[in-house]
mmCIF file of N, CA and C in Angstrom:
data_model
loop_
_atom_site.group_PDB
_atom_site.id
_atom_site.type_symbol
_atom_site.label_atom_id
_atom_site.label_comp_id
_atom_site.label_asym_id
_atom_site.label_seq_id
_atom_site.Cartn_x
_atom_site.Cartn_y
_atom_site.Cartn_z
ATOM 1 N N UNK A 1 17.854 -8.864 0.860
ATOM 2 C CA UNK A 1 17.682 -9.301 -0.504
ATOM 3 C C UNK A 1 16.196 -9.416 -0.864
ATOM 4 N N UNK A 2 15.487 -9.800 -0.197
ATOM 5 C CA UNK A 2 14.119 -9.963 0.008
ATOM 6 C C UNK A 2 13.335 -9.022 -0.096
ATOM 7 N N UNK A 3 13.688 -8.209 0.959
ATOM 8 C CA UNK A 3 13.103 -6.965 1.056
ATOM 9 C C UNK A 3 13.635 -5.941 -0.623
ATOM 10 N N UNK A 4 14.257 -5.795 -1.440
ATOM 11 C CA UNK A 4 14.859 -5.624 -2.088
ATOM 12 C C UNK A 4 13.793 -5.848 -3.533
ATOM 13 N N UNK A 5 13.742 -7.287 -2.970
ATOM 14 C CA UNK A 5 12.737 -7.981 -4.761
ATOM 15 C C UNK A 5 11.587 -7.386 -4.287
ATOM 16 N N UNK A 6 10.893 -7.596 -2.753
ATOM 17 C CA UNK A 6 9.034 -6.865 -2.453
ATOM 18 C C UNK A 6 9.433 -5.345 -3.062
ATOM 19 N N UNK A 7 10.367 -4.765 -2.370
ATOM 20 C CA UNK A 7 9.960 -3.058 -3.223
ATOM 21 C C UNK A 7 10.050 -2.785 -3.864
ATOM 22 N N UNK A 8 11.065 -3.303 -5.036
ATOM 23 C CA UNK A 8 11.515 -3.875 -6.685
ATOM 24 C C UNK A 8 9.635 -4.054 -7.208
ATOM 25 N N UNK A 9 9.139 -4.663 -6.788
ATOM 26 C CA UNK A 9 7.533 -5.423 -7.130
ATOM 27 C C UNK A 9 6.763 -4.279 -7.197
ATOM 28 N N UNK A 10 6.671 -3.752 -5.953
ATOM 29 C CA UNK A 10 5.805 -2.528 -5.822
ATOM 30 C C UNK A 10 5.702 -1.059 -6.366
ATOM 31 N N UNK A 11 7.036 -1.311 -7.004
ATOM 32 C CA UNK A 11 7.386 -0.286 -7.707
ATOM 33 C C UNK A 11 6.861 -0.173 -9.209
ATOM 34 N N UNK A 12 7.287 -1.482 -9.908
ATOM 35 C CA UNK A 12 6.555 -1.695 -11.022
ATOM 36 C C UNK A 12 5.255 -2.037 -10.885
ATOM 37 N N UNK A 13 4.382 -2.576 -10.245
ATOM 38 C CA UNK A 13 3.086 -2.322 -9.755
ATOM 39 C C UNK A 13 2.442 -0.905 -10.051
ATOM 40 N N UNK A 14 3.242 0.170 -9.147
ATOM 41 C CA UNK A 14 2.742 1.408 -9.318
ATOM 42 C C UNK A 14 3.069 1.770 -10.633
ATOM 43 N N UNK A 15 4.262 1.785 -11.377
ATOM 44 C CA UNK A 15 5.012 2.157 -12.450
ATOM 45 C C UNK A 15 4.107 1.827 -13.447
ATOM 46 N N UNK A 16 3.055 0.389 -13.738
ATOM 47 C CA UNK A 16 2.232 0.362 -14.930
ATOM 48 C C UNK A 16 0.621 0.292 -14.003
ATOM 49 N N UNK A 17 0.515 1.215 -13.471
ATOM 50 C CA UNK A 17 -0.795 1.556 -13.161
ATOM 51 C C UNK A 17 -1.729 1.151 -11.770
ATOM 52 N N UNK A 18 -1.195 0.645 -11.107
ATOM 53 C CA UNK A 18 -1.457 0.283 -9.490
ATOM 54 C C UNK A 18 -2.834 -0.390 -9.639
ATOM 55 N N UNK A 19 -3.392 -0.424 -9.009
ATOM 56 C CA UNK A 19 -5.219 -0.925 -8.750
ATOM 57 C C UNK A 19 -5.888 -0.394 -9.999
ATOM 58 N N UNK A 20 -6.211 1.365 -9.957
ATOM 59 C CA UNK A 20 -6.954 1.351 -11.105
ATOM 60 C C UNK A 20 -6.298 0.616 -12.462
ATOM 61 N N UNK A 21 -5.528 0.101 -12.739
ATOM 62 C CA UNK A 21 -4.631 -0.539 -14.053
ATOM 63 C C UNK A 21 -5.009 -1.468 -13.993
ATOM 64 N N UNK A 22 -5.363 -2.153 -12.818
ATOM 65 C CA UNK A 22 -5.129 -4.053 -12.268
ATOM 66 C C UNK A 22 -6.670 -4.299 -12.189
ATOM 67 N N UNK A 23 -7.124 -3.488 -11.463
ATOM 68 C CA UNK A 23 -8.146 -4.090 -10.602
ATOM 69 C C UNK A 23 -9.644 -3.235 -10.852
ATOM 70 N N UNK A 24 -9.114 -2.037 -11.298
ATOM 71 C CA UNK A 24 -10.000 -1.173 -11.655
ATOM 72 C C UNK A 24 -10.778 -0.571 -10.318
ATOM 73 N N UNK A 25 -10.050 -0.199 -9.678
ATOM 74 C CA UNK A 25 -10.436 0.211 -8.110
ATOM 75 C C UNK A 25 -9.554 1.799 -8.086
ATOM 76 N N UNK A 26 -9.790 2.452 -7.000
ATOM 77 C CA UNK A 26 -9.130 3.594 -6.663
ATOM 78 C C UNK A 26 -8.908 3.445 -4.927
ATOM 79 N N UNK A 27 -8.138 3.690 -4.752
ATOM 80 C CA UNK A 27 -7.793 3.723 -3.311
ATOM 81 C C UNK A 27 -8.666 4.916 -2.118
ATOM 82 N N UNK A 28 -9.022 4.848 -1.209
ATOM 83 C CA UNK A 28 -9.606 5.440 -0.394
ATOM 84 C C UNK A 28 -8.763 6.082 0.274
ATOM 85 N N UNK A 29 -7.464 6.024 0.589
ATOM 86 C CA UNK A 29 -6.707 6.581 1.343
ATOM 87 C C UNK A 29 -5.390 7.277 0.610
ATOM 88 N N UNK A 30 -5.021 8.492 1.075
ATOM 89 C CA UNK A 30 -3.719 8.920 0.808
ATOM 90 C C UNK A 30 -2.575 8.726 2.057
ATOM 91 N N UNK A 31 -1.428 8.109 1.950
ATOM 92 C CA UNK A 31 -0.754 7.479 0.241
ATOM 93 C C UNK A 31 -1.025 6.460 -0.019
ATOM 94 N N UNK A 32 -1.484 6.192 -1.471
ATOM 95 C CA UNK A 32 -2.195 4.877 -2.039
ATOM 96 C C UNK A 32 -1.661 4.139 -0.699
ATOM 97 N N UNK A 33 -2.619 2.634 -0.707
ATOM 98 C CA UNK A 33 -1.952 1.040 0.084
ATOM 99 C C UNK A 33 -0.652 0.696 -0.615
ATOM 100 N N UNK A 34 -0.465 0.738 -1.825
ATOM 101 C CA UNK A 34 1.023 0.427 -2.530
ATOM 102 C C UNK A 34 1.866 1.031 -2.054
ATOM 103 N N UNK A 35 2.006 2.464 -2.112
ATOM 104 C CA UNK A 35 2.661 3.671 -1.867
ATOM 105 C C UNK A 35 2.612 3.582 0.315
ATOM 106 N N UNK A 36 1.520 2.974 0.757
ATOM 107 C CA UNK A 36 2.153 2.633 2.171
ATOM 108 C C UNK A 36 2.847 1.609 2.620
ATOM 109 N N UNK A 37 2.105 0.706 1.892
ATOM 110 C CA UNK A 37 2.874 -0.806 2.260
ATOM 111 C C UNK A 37 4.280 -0.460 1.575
ATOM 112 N N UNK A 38 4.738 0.060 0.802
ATOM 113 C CA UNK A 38 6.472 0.674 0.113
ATOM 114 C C UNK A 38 7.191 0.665 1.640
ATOM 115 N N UNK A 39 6.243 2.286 2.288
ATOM 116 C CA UNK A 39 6.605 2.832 3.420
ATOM 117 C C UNK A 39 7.262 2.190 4.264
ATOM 118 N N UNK A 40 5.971 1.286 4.513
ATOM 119 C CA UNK A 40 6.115 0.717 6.028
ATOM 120 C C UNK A 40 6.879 -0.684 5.693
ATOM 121 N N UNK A 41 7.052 -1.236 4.313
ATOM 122 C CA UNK A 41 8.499 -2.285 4.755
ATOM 123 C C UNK A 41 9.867 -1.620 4.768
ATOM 124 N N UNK A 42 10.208 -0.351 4.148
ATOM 125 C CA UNK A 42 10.756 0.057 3.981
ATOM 126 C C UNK A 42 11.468 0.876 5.534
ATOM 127 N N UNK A 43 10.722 0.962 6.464
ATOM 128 C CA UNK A 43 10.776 1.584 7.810
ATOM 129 C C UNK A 43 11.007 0.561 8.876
ATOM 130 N N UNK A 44 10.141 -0.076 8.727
ATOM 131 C CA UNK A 44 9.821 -1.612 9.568
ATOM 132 C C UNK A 44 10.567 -3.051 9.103
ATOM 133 N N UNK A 45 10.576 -2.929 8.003
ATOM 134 C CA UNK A 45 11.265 -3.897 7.436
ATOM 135 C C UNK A 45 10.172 -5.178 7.255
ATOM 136 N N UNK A 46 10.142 -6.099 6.536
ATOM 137 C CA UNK A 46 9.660 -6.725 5.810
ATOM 138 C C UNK A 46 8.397 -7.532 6.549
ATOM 139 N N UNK A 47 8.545 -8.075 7.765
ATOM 140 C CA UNK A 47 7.325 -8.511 8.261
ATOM 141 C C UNK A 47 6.376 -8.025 9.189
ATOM 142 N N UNK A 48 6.979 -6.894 10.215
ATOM 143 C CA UNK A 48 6.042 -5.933 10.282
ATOM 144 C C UNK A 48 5.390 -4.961 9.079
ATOM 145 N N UNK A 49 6.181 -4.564 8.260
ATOM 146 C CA UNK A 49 6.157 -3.783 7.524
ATOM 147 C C UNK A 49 4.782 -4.181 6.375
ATOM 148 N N UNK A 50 5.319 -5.640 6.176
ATOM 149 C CA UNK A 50 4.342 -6.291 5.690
ATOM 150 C C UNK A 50 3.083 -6.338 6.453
ATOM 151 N N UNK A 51 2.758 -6.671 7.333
ATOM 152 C CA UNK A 51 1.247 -6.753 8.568
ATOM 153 C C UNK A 51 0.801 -5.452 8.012
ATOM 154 N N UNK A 52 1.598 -4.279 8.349
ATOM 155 C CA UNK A 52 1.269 -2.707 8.311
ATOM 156 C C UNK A 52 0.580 -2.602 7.406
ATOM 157 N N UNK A 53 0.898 -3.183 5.964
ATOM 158 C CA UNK A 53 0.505 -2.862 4.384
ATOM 159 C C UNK A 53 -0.745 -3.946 4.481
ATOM 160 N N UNK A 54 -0.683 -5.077 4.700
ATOM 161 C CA UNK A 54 -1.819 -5.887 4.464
ATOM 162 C C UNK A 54 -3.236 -5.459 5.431
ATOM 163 N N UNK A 55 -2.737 -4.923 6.577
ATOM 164 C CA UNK A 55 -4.047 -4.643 7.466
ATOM 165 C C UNK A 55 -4.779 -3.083 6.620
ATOM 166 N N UNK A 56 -3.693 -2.676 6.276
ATOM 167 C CA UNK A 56 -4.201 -1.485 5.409
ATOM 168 C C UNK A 56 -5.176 -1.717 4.430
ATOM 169 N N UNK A 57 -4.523 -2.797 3.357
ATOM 170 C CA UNK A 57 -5.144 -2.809 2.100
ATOM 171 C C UNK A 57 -6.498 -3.819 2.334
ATOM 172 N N UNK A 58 -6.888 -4.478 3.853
ATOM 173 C CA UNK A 58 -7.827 -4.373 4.051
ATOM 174 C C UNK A 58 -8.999 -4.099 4.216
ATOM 175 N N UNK A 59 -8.487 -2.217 4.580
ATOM 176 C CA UNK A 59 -9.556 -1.090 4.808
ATOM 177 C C UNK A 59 -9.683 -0.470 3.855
ATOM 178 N N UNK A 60 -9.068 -0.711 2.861
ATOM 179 C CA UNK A 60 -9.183 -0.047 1.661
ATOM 180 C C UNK A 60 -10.101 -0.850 0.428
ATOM 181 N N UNK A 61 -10.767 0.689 -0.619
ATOM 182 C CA UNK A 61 -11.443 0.003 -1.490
ATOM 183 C C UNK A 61 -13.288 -0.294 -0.650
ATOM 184 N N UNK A 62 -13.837 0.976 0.112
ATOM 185 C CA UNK A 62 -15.087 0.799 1.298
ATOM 186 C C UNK A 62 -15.863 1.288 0.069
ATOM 187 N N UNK A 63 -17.038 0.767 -0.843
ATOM 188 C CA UNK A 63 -17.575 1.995 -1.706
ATOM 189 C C UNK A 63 -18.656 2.735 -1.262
ATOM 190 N N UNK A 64 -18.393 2.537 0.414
ATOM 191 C CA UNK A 64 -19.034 4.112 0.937
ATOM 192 C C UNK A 64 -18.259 4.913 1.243
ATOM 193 N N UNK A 65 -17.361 5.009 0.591
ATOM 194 C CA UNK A 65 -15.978 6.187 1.066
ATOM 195 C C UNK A 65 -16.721 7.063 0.190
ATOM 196 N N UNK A 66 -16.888 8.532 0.743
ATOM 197 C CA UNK A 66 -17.037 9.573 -0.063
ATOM 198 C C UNK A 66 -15.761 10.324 -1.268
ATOM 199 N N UNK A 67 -14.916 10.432 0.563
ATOM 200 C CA UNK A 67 -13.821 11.252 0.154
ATOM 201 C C UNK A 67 -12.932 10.590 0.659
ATOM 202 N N UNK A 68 -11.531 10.951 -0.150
ATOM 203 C CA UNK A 68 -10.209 10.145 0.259
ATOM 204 C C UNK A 68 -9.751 10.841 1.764
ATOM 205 N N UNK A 69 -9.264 9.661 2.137
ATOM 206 C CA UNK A 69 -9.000 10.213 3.946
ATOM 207 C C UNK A 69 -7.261 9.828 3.929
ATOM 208 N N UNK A 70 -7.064 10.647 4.790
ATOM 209 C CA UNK A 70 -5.489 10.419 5.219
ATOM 210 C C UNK A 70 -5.557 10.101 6.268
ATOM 211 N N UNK A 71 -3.747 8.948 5.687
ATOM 212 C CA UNK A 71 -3.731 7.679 7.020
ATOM 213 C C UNK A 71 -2.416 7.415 6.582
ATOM 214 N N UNK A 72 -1.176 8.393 7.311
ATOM 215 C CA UNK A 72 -0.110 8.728 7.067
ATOM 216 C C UNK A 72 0.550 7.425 8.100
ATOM 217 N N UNK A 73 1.855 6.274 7.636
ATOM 218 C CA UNK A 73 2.209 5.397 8.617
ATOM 219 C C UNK A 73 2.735 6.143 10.075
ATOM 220 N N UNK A 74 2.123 4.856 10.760
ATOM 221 C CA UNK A 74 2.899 5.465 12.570
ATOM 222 C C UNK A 74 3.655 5.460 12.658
#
């Protein structure tokens, strides 16, 4: 049920504009942190899944990133 309302969230998150909408940021990595953290609760389920997405959206947002890098979940 839980897991249900977080990807319900993340969806409309992305749906009206993700970071650049919110935060005015662009993501460094492909697939967006939204679009991984989806992934990885969705695979893992909600509290790994969750760690997965938060350690991510850690590394994300470096503004010495040149270029977007891929960082497909394990």
């Amino acid at each position: 049920m839980l897991k249900r309302v977080i990807l319900s969230a993340i969806r409309r998150y992305q749906a009206n504009g993700g970071a650049k909408a919110h935060f005015n940021l662009t993501c460094n990595f492909t697939p967006s942190c939204s679009e991984y953290t989806y992934q990885a609760i969705e695979k893992y389920g909600l509290l790994k899944g969750g760690r997965l997405g938060l350690s991510r959206i850690r590394r994300c947002n470096d503004p010495d990133c040149i270029e977007v890098k891929s960082d497909p979940l394990p």
